[in-house]
Short mmCIF file of C-alpha atoms in Angstrom, two decimals:
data_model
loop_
_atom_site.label_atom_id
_atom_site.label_comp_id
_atom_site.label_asym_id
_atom_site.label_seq_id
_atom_site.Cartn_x
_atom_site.Cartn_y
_atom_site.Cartn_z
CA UNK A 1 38.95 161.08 99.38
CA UNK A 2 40.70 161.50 96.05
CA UNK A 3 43.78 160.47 94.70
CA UNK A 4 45.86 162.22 92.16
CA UNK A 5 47.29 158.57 90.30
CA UNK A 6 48.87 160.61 87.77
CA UNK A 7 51.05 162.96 90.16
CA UNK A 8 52.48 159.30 91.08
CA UNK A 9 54.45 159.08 88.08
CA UNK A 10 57.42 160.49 87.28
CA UNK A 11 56.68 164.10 85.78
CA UNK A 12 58.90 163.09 82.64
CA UNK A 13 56.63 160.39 82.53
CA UNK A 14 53.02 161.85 82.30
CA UNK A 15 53.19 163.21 78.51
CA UNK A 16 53.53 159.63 77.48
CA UNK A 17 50.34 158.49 79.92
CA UNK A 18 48.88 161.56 77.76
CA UNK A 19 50.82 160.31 74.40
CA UNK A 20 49.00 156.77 75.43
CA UNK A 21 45.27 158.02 75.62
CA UNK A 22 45.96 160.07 72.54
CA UNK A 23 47.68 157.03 70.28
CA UNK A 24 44.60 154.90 70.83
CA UNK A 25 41.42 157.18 70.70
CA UNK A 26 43.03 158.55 67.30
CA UNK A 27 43.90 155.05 66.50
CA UNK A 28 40.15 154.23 67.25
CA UNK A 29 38.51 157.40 65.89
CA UNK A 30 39.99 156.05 62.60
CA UNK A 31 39.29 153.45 62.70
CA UNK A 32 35.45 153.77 63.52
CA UNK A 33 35.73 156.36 60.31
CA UNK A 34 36.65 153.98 57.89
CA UNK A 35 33.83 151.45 59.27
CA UNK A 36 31.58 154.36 58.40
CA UNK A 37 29.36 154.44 54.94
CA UNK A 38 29.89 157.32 52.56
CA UNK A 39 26.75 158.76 54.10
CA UNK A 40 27.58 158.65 57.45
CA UNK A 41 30.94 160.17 56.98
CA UNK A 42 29.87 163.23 55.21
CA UNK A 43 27.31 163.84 58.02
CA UNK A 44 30.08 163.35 60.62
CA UNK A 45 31.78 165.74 58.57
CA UNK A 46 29.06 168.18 58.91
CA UNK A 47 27.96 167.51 62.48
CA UNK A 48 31.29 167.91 63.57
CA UNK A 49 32.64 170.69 61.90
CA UNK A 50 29.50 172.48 63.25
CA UNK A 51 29.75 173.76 67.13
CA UNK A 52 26.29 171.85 68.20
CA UNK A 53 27.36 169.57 70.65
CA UNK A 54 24.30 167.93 70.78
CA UNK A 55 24.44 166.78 68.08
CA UNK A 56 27.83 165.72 68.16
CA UNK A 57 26.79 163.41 71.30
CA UNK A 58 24.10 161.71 69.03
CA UNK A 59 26.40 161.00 66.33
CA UNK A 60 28.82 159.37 68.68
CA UNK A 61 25.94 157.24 70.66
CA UNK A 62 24.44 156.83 67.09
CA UNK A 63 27.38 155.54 64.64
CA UNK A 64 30.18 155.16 67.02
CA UNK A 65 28.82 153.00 69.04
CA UNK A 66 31.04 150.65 69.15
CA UNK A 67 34.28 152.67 69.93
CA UNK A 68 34.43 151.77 73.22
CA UNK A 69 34.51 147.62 71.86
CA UNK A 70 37.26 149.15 69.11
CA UNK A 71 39.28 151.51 72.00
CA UNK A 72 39.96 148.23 73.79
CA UNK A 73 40.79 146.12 70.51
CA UNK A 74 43.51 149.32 70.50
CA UNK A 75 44.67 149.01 73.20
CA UNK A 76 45.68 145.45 73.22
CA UNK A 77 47.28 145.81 69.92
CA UNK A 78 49.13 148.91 71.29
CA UNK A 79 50.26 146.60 74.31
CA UNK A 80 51.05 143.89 71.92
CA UNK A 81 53.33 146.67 70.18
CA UNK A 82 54.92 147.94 73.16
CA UNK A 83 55.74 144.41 74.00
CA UNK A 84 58.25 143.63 70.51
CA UNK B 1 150.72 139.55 122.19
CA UNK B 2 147.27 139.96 123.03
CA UNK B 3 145.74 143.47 123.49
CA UNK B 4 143.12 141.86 125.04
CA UNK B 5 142.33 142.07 128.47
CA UNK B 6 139.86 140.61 130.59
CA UNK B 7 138.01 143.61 131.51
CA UNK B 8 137.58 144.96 127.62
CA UNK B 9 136.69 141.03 127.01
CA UNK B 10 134.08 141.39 129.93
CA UNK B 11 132.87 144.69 128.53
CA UNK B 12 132.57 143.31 125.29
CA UNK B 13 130.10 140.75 126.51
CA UNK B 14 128.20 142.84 128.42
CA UNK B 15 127.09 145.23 125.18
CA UNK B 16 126.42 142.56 123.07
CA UNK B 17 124.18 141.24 125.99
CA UNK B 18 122.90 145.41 126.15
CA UNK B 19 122.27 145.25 122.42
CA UNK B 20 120.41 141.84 122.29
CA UNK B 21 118.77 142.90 125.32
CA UNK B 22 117.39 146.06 123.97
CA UNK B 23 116.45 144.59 120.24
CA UNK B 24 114.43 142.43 122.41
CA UNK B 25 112.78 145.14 124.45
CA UNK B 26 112.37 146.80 121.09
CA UNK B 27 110.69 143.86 119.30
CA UNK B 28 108.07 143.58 122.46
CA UNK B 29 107.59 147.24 122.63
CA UNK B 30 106.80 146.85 118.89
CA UNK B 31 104.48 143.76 119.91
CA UNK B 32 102.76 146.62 122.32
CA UNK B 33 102.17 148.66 119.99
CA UNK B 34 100.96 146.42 117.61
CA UNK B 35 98.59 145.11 120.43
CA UNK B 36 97.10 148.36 121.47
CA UNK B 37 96.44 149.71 117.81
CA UNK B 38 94.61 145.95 117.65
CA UNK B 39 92.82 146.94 120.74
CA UNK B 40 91.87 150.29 119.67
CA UNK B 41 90.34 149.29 116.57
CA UNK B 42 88.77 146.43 118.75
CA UNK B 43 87.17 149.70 120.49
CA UNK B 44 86.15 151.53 117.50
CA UNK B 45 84.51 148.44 116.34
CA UNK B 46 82.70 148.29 119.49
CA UNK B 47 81.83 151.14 119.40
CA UNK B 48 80.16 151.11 116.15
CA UNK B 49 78.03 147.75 117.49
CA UNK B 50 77.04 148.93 120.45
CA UNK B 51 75.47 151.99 118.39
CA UNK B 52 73.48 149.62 116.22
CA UNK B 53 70.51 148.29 117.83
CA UNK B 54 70.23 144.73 117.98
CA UNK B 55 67.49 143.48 118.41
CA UNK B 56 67.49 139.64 117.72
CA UNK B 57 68.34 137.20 120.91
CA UNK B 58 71.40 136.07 118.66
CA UNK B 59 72.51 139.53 118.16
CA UNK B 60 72.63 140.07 121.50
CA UNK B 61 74.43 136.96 121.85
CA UNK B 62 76.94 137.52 119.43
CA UNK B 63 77.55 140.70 120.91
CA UNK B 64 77.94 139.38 124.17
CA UNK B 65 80.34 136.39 122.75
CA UNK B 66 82.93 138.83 121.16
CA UNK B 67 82.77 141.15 124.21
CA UNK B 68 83.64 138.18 126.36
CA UNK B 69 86.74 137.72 123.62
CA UNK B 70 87.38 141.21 123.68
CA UNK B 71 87.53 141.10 126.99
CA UNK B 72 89.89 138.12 127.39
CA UNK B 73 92.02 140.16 124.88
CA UNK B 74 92.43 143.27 127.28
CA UNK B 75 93.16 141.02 129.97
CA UNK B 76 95.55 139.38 127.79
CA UNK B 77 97.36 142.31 126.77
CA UNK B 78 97.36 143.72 130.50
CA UNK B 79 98.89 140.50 131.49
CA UNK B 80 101.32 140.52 129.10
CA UNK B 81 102.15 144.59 129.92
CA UNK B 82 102.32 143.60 133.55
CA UNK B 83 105.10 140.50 132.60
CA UNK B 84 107.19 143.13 130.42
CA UNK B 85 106.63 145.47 132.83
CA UNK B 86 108.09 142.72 135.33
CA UNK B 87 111.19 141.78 133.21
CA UNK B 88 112.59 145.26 133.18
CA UNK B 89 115.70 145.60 134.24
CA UNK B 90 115.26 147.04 137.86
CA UNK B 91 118.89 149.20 137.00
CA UNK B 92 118.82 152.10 134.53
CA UNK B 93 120.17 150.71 130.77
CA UNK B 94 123.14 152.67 131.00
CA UNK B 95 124.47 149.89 133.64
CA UNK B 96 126.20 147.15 132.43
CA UNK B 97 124.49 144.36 134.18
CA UNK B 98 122.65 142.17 132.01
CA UNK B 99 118.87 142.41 132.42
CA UNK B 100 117.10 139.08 133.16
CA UNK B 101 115.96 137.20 129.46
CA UNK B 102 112.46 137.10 128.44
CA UNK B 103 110.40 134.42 128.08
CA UNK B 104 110.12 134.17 124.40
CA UNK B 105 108.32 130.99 123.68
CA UNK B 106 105.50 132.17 125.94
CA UNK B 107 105.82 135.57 124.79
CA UNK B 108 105.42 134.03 120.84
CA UNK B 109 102.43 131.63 121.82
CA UNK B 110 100.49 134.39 123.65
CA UNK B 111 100.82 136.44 120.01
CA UNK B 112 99.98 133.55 118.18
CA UNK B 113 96.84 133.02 120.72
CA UNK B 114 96.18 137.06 120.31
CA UNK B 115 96.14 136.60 116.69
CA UNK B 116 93.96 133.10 116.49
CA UNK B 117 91.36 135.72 118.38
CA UNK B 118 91.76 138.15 116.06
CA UNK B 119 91.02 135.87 113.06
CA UNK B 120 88.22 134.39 114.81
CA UNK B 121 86.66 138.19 115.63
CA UNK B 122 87.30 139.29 112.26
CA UNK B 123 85.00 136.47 110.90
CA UNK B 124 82.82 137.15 113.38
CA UNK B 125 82.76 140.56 112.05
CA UNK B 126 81.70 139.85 108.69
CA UNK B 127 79.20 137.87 109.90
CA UNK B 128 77.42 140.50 111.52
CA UNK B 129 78.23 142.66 108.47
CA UNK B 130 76.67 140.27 106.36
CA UNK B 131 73.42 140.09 108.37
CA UNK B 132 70.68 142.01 108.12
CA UNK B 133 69.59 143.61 111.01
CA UNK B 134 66.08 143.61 111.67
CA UNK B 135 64.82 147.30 112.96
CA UNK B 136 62.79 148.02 115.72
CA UNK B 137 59.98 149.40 113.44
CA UNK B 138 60.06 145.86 112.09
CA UNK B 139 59.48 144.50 115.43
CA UNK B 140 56.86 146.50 116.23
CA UNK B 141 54.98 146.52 112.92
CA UNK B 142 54.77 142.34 113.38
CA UNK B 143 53.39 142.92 116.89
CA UNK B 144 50.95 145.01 115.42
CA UNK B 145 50.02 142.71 112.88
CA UNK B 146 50.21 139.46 114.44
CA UNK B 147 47.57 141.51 117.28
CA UNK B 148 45.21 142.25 114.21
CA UNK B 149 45.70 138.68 112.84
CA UNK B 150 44.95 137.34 116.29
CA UNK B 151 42.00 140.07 116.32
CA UNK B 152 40.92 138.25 113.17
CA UNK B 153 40.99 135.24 113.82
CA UNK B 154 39.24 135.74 116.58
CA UNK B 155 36.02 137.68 115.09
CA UNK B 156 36.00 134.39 112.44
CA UNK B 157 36.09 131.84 115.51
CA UNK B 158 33.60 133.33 116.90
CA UNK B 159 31.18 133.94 113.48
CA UNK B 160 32.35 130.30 112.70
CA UNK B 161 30.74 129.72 116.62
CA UNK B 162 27.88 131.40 116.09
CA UNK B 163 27.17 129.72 112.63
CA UNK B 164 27.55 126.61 114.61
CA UNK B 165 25.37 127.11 117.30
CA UNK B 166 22.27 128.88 115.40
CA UNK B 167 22.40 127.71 111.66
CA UNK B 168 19.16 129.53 110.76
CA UNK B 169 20.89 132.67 111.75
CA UNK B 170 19.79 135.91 109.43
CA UNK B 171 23.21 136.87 108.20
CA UNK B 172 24.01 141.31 107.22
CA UNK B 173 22.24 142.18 103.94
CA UNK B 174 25.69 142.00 101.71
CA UNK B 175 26.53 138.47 103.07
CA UNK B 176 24.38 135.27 102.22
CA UNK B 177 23.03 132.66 103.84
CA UNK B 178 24.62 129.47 103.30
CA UNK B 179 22.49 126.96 102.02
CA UNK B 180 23.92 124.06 103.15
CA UNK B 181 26.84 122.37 105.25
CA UNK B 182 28.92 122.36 102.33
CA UNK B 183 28.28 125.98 101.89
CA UNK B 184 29.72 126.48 105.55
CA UNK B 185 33.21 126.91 105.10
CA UNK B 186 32.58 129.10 101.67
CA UNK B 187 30.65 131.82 103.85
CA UNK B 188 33.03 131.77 107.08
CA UNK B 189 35.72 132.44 104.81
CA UNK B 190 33.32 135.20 103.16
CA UNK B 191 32.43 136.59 106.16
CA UNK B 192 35.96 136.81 107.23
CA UNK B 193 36.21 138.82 104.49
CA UNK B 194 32.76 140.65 105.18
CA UNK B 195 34.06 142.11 108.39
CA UNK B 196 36.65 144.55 107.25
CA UNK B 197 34.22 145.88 104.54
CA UNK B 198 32.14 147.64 107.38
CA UNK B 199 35.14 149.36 108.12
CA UNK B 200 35.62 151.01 104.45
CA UNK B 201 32.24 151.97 104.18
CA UNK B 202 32.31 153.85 108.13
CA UNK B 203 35.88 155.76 106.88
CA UNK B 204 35.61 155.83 103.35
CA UNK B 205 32.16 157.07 101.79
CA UNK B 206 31.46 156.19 98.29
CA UNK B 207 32.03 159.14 95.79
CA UNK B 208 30.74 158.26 92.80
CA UNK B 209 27.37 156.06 92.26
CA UNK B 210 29.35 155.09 89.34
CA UNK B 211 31.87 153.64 91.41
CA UNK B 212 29.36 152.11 93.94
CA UNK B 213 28.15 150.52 90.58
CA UNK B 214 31.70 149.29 89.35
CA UNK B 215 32.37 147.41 92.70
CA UNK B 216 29.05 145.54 92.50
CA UNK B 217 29.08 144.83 88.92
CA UNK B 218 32.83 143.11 89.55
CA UNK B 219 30.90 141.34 92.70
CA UNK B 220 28.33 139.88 90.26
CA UNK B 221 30.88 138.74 87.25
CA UNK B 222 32.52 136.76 89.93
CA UNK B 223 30.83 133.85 90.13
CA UNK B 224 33.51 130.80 89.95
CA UNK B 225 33.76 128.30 92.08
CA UNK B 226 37.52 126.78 92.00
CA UNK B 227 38.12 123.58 93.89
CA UNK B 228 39.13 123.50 97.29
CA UNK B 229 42.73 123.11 96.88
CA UNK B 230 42.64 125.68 94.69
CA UNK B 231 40.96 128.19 97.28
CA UNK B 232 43.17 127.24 99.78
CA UNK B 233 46.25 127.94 98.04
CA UNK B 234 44.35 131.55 96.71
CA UNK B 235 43.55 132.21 100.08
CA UNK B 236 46.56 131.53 101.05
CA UNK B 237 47.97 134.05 98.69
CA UNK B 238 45.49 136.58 99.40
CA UNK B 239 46.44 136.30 103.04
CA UNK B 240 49.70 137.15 102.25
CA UNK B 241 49.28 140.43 100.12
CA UNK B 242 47.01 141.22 102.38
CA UNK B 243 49.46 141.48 105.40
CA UNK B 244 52.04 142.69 102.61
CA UNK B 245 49.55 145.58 101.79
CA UNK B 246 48.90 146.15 106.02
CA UNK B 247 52.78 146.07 106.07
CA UNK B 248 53.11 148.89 103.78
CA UNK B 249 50.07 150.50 105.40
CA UNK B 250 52.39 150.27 108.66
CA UNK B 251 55.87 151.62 107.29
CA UNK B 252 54.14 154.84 106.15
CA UNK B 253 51.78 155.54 108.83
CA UNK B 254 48.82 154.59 107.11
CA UNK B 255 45.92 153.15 108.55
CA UNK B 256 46.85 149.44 108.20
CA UNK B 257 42.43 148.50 108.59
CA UNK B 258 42.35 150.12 105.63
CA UNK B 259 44.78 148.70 103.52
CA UNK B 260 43.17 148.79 99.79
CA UNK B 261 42.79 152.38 100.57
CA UNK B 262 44.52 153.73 97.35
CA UNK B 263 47.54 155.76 98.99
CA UNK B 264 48.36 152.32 100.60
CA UNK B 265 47.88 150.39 97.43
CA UNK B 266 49.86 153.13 95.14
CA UNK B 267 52.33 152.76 97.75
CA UNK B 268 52.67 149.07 97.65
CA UNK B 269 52.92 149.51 94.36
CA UNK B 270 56.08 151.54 94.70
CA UNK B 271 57.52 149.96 97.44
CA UNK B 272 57.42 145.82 95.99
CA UNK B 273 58.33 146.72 92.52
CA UNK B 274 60.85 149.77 92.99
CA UNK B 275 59.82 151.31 89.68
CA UNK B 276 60.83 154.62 90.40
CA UNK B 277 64.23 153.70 92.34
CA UNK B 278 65.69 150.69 90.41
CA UNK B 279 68.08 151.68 87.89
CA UNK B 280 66.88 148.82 85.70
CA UNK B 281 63.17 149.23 85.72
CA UNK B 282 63.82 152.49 85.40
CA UNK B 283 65.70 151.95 82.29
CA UNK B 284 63.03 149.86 81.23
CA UNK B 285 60.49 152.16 81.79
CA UNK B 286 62.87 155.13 79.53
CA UNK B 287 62.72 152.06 76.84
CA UNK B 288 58.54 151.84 77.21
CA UNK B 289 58.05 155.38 76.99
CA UNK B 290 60.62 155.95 73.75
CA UNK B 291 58.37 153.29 72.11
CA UNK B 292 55.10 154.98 73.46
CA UNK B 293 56.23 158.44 71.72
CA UNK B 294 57.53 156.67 68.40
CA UNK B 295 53.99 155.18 68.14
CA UNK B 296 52.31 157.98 69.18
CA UNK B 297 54.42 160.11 66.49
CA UNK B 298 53.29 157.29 63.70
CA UNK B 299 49.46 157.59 64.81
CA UNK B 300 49.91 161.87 64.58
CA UNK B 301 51.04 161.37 60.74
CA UNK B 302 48.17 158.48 59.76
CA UNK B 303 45.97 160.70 61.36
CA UNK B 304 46.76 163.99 60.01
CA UNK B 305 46.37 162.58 56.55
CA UNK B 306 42.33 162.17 57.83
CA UNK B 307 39.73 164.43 56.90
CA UNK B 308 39.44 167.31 59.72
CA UNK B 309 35.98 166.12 61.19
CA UNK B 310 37.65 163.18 62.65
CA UNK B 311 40.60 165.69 64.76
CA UNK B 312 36.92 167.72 65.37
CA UNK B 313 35.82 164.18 67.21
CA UNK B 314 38.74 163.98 68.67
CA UNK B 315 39.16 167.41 70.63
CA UNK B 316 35.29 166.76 71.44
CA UNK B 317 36.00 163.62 72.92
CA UNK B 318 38.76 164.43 74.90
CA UNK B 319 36.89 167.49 75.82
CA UNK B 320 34.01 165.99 76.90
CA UNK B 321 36.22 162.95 78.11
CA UNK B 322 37.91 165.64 80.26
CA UNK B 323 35.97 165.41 83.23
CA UNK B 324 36.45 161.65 82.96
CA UNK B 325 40.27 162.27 82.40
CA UNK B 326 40.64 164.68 85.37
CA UNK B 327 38.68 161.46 87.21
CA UNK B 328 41.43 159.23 86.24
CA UNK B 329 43.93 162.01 87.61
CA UNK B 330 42.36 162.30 90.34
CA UNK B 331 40.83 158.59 90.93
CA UNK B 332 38.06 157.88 93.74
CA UNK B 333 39.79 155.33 96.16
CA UNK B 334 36.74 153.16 94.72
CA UNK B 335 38.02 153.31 91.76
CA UNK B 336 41.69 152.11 92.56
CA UNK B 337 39.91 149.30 94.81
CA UNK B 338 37.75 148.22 91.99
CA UNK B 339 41.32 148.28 90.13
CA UNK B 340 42.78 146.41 92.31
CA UNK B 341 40.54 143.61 92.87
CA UNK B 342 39.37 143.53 89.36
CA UNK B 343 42.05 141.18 88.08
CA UNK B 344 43.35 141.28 84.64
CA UNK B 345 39.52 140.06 83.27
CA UNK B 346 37.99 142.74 85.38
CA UNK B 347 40.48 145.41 83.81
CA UNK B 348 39.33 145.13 81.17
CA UNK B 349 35.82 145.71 82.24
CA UNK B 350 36.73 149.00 83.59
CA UNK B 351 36.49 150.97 80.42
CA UNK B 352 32.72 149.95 80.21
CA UNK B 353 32.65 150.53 84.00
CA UNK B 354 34.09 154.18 83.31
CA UNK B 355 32.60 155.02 80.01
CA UNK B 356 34.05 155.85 76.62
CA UNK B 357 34.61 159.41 77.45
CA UNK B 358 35.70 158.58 81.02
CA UNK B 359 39.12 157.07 81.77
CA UNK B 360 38.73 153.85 81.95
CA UNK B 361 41.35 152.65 78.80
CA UNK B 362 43.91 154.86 80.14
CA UNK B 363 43.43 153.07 83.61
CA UNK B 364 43.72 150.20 81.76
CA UNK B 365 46.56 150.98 79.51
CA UNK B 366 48.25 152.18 82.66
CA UNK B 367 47.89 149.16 84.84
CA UNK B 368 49.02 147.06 82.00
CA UNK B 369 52.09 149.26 81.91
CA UNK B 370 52.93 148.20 85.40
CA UNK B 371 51.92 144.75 84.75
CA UNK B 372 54.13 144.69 81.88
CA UNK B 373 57.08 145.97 84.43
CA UNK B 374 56.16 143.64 86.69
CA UNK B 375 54.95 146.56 89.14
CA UNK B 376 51.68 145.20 90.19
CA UNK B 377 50.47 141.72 88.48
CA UNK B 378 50.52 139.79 92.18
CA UNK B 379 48.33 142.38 93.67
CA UNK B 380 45.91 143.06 90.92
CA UNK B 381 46.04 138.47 90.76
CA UNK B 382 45.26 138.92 94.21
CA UNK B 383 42.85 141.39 94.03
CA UNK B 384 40.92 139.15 91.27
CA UNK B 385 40.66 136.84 93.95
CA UNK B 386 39.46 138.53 96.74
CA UNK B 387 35.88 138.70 97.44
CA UNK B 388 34.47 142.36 98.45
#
């Protein structure tokens, strides 16, 4: 059995659940970039601006690793944020 | 010389004695009057009770007690109809003959007594105004509930029995043996728990092996062991969302076995914290989203000013994240149990549980939303604590 959670909100309400997701994978994507050497940035650059998807998979397992640890980091500092 | 006589001096008297007369007759007619509109809206009020329900023994009392006054009123008011009624001049008014007096003393105290009644109804009146009448849905729903407690209770007596009688007994797969008598208490109270999981499992098939995964990977982080106050006063608590959760399972038709199932939770969620309906958490929630969007708007412009690889990563994430997005809007009922008993530590687990491109931060961010509105931190404390 499946449950739509989103259709629970408030339909005015759902662009900012989207606006949320958005804020801190951007927030985290640059993050992760600016962790990044010189090296690895230009072959994001290149990977990425390419349409093998394979290889855009690798990248992210490879060098961005850790964006799941930095999404979270977001996150909290987004709640922390919301909260002032 | 007088131009007096003594019949104009006789006839004189007499119409003063009409006139006084007939202000009096006016004054008690008015007194009538006064009592029937009383009694009418005595009626009407009546009439509203009696098509409320009561259900409570005192309600019924009450009811009872101010028909008993009501009564006393009507019989009142007869009475005093009848005595009027009495005291009418037998001749027409046009005679001359002065009617007998009335009794006004008696006539005054019997108004005054009407009126103490009144007051005393009209309190009683706001007093039932004032309560809250219990429904018979209410009724029913504890019935139900105190019969599944009772059921409960029962199946733990007798497990507790049974543990009793043959310690060496091998328990299900899920549910360990306890080691010791110390142990004893620890495993009634998880097998207390143990017996509604069946249940889930017979209605409820898992979806996802990811979510089968989630459930046992919060089963294996929990592994403190608070003191025994402690517990009690968490179990304690946990009893108590628990029948709050079967409560809400009960007032929308839901099968209250099941109550994590995630339309009762959701539900629950709605019903305890009002978000949607209260004026002020809904104001607060306008406030959270205006904030959301002005941050969101401030991350669009930092990241626009980054090279176009990193907006590449982000449409492929969210594309590939899709699937795990669409999860999120459309979330297994494991998932919103794992959410639910995760606790605030375990939330934050969820993300790994999910996957970077699934929807686990979203969940989170979400959830801390509510918490943050006060929508769902007891049952997602409560949830921590309960064992699966």
């Amino acid at each position: 059995m499946l449950q739509n959670f989103l259709k629970n909100f408030p339909p005015e309400f759902e662009k900012t659940i989207t606006d949320l997701y958005d804020t801190i994978l951007k927030r985290s994507l640059m993050r992760a970039y600016e962790n990044l050497e010189d090296e690895k940035k230009a072959m994001m650059a290149k990977i990425f601006n390419s349409e093998n998807d394979t290889e855009k998979k690798d990248f992210l397992e490879n060098y961005l690793g850790d964006l799941n640890d930095i999404m979270l980091e977001e996150t909290e500092k987004l709640l922390l944020e919301i909260k002032k | 010389m007088s131009i007096e006589t003594p019949s104009f001096e006789n006839l004189r008297r007499q119409t003063e004695e009409e006139v006084t007369e007939r202000i009096e007759k006016e004054s008690v007619q008015r007194n009538i009057q006064g009592m029937d509109k009383l009694r009418r809206e005595l009626d009407q009020q009546f009439e509203e009770i009696e098509e409320k329900e009561y259900k409570t023994i005192e309600d019924k009392n009450e009811v009872d007690k101010i028909q008993q006054q009501h009564d006393k009123l009507s019989y009142l008011t007869k009475t005093y109809e009848l005595e009027l009624k009495d005291t009418k001049p037998d001749k027409p008014e046009s005679t001359l003959k002065p009617a007998p007096k009335i009794d006004k003393e008696s006539t005054q105290a019997l108004i005054a007594k009407i009126d103490n009644w009144r007051e005393k109804l009209d309190q009683e009146y706001e007093k039932i105004e004032k309560k809250e009448y219990k429904i018979p849905e209410d009724f029913e729903e504890q019935k139900v509930i105190e019969k599944q407690h009772q059921k409960l209770s029962n199946l733990v007596k007798e497990l507790e029995q049974e543990l009793k009688e043959e310690p060496k007994i091998k328990p299900k797969p899920e549910s360990p043996l306890p080691s010791s008598e110390e142990e004893f208490k620890e495993s009634a109270e998880l097998l207390k728990t143990l017996q509604e999981a069946p249940r889930h499992e017979e209605i409820y098939e898992p979806e996802e092996q990811d979510d089968k995964e989630s459930q046992e990977e919060s089963l294996t982080k929990d592994t403190s062991k608070p003191e025994t106050i402690e517990q009690k006063e968490k179990d304690n608590e946990i009893e108590k969302i628990e029948l709050e959760l079967k409560r809400t399972a009960f007032r929308h038709g839901k099968d209250i076995e099941n109550m994590w199932h995630p339309d009762n939770v959701w539900q629950h969620i709605k019903d305890s914290s009002n978000i949607f309906n209260d004026p002020e958490k809904q104001k607060d929630l306008m406030v959270l989203r205006d904030d959301i969007e002005r941050i969101a708007e401030e991350t669009d412009n930092a990241f626009e000013k980054h090279p176009r690889a990193i907006n590449n990563a982000f449409k492929f994430i969210k594309g590939q994240g899709k699937k795990g997005f669409e999860k999120l809007g459309t979330m297994s009922k494991k998932g919103l149990e794992v959410m639910g008993k995760a606790g605030k530590k375990g939330i934050e687990s969820l993300g790994k549980v999910f996957g970077i491109l699934g929807s686990g931060i979203l969940l989170i961010l979400i959830l801390f939303m509510l918490i943050e509105l006060k929508a769902v931190e007891k049952l997602v404390d409560a949830g921590g604590k309960t064992k699966i």
